[in-house]
Backbone as a ProteinNet text record, in pm:
[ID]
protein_1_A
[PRIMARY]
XXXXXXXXXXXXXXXXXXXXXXXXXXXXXXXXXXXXXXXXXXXXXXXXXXXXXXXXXXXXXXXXXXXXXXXXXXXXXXXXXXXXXXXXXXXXX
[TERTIARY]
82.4	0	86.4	187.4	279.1	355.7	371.8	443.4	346.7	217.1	117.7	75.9	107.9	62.3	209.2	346	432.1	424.2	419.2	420.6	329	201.9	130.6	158.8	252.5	283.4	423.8	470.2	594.3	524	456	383.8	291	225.6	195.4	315.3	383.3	498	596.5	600.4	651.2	561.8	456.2	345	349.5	380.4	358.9	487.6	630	738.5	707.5	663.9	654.3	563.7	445.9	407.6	407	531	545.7	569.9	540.7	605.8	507.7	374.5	250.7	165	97.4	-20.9	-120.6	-146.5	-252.8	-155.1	4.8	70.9	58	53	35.7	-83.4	-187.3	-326	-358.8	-308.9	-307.7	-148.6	-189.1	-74.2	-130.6	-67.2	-136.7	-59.2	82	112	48.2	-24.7	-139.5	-229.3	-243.8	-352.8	-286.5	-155.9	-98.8	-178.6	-229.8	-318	-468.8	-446.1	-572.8	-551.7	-406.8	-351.9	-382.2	-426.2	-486.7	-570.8	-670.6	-858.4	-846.9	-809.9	-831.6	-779.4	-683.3	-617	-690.9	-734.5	-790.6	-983.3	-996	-1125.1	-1229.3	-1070.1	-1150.4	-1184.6	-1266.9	-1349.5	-1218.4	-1268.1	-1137	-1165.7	-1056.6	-1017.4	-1037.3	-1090.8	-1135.6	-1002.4	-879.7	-812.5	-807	-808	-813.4	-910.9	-1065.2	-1127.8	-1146.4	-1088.7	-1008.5	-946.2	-844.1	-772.8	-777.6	-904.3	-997.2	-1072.3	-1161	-1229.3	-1163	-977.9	-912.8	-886.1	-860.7	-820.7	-940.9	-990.5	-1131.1	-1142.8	-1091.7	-1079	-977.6	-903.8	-731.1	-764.3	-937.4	-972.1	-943.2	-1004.9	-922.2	-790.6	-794.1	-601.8	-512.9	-575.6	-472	-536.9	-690.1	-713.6	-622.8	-645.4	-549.2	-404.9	-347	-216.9	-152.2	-143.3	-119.3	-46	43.8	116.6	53.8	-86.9	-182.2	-350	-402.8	-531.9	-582.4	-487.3	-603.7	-668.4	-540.4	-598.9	-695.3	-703.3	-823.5	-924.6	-918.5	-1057.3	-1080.2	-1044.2	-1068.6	-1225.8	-1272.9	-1391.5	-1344.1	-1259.5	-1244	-1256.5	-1170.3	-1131.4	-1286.4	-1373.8	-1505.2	-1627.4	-1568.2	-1630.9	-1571.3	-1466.6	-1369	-1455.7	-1479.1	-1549.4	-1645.7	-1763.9	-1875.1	-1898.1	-1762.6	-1818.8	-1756	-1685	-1627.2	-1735.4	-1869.7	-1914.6	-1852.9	-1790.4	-1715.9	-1771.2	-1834.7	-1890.3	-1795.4	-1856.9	-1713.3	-1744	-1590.6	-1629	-1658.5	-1689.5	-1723.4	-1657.5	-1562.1	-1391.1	-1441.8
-119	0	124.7	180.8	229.4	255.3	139.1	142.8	226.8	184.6	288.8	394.1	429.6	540.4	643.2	649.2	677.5	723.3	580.2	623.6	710.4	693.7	851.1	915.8	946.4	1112.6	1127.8	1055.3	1059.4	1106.6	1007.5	1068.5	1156	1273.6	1356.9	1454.2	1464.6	1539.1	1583.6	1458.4	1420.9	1500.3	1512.5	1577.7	1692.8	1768.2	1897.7	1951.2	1875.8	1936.1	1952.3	1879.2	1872.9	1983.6	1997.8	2102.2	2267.8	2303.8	2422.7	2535	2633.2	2723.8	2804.3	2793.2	2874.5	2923.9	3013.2	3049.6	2958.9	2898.2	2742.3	2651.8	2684	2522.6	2562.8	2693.7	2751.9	2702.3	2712.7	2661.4	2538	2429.6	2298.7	2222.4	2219.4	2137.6	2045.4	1949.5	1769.2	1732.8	1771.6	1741.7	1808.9	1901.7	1958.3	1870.9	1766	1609	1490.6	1513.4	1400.4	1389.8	1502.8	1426.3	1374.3	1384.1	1273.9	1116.2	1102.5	971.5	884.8	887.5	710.9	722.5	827	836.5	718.1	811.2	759.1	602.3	535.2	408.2	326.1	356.6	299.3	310	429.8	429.3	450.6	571.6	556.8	708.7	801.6	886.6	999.4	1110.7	1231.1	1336.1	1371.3	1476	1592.4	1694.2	1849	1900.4	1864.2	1943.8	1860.8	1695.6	1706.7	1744.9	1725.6	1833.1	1962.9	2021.2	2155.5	2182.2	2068.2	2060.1	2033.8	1973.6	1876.6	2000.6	2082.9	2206.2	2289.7	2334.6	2412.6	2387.5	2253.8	2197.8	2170.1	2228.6	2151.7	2143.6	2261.3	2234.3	2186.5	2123.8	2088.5	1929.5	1852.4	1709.7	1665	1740.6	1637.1	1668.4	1767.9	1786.6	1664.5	1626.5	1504.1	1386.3	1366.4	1256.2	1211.7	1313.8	1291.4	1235.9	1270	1214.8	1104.5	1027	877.9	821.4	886.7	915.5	862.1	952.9	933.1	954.1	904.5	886.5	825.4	700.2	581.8	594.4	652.1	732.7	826.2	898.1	1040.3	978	851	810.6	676	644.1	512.2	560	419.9	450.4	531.8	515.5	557.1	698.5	767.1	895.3	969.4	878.4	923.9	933.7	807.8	862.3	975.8	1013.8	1078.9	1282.7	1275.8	1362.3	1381.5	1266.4	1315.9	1301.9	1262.9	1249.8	1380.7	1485.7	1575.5	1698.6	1677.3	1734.3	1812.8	1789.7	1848.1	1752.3	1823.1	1737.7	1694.1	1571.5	1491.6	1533.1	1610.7	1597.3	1527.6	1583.2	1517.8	1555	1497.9	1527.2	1463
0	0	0	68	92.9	-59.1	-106.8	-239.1	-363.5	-340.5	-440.9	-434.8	-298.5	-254.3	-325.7	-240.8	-302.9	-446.2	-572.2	-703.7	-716.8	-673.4	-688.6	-678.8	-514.8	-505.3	-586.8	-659.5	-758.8	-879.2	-927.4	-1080.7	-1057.5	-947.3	-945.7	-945.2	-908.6	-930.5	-1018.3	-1108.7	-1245.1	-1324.5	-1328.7	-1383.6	-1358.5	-1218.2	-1191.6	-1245.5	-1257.6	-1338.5	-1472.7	-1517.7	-1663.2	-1712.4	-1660.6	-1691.1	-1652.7	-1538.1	-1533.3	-1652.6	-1619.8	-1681.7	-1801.7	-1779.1	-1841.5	-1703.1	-1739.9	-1632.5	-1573.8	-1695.3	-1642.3	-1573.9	-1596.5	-1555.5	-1350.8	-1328.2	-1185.7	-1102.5	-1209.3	-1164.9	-1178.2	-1284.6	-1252.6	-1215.7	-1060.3	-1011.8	-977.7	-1041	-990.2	-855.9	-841.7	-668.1	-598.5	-627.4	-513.1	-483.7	-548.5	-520.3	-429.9	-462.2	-345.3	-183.1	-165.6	-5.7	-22.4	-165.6	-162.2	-257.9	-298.1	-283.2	-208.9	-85.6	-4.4	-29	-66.4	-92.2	-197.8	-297	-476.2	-441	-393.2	-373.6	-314.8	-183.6	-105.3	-94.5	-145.1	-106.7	-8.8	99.1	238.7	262	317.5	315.3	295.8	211.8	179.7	279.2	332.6	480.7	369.5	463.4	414.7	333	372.6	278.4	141.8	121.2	-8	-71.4	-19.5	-162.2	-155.4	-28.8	-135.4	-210.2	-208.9	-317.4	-410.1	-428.9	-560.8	-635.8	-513.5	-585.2	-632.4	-592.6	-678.9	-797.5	-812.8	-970	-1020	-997.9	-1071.1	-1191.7	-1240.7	-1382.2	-1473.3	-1405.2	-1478.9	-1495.2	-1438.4	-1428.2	-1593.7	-1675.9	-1783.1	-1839.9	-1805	-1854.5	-1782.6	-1672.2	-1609.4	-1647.1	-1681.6	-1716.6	-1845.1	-1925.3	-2088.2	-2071.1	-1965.6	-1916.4	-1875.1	-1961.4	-1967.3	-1821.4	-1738.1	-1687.5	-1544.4	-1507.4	-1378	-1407.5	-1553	-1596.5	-1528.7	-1514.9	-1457.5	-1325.8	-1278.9	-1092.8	-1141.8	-1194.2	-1221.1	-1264.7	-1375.4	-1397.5	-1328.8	-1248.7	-1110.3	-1067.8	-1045.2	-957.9	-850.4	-779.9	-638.6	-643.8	-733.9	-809.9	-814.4	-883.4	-942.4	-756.2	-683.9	-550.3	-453.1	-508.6	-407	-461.1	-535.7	-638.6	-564.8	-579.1	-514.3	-396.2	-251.2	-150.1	-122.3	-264.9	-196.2	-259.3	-308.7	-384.8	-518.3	-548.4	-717.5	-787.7	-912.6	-1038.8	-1097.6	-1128.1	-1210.9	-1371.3	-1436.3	-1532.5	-1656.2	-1781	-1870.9	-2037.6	-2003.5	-2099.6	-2239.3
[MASK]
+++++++++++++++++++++++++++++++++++++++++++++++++++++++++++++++++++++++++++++++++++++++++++++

């Protein structure tokens, strides 16, 4: 568990390097999602700061879904409950 959790917060990060360096790359930071890495994995109820952190990016959801990199986490069931137990509409990319 430990080990998946990790590569998440690695390939969120990998992600947030890669895309610095535009105005949108400021506003979608995917390591700003790493504290909701055990949600999306595990499936167990998301603490107030990750879906704040969920409602800031709210709109960067398919820019990371498209991202081969950490899609499968963004479009996971878990991903899709982590959404609505945090009330943010899931979008529709």
């Amino acid at each position: 568990m430990a080990k998946a959790v990790a590569m998440v917060v690695a390939l969120l990060a990998v992600a947030a390097a890669m895309s610095a360096g535009g105005a949108s790359a400021q506003r979608c930071d995917p390591g700003g999602l790493a504290v909701c890495a055990p949600v999306i994995l595990t499936g167990v109820a998301p603490a107030p700061a990750c879906c704040s952190n969920l409602r800031a990016q709210q709109g960067c959801f398919c820019q990371y879904a498209r991202n081969p990199a950490y899609g499968p986490y963004i479009n996971s069931p878990n991903a899709r409950r982590t959404l609505a137990s945090c009330g943010v509409a899931i979008p529709h990319c």
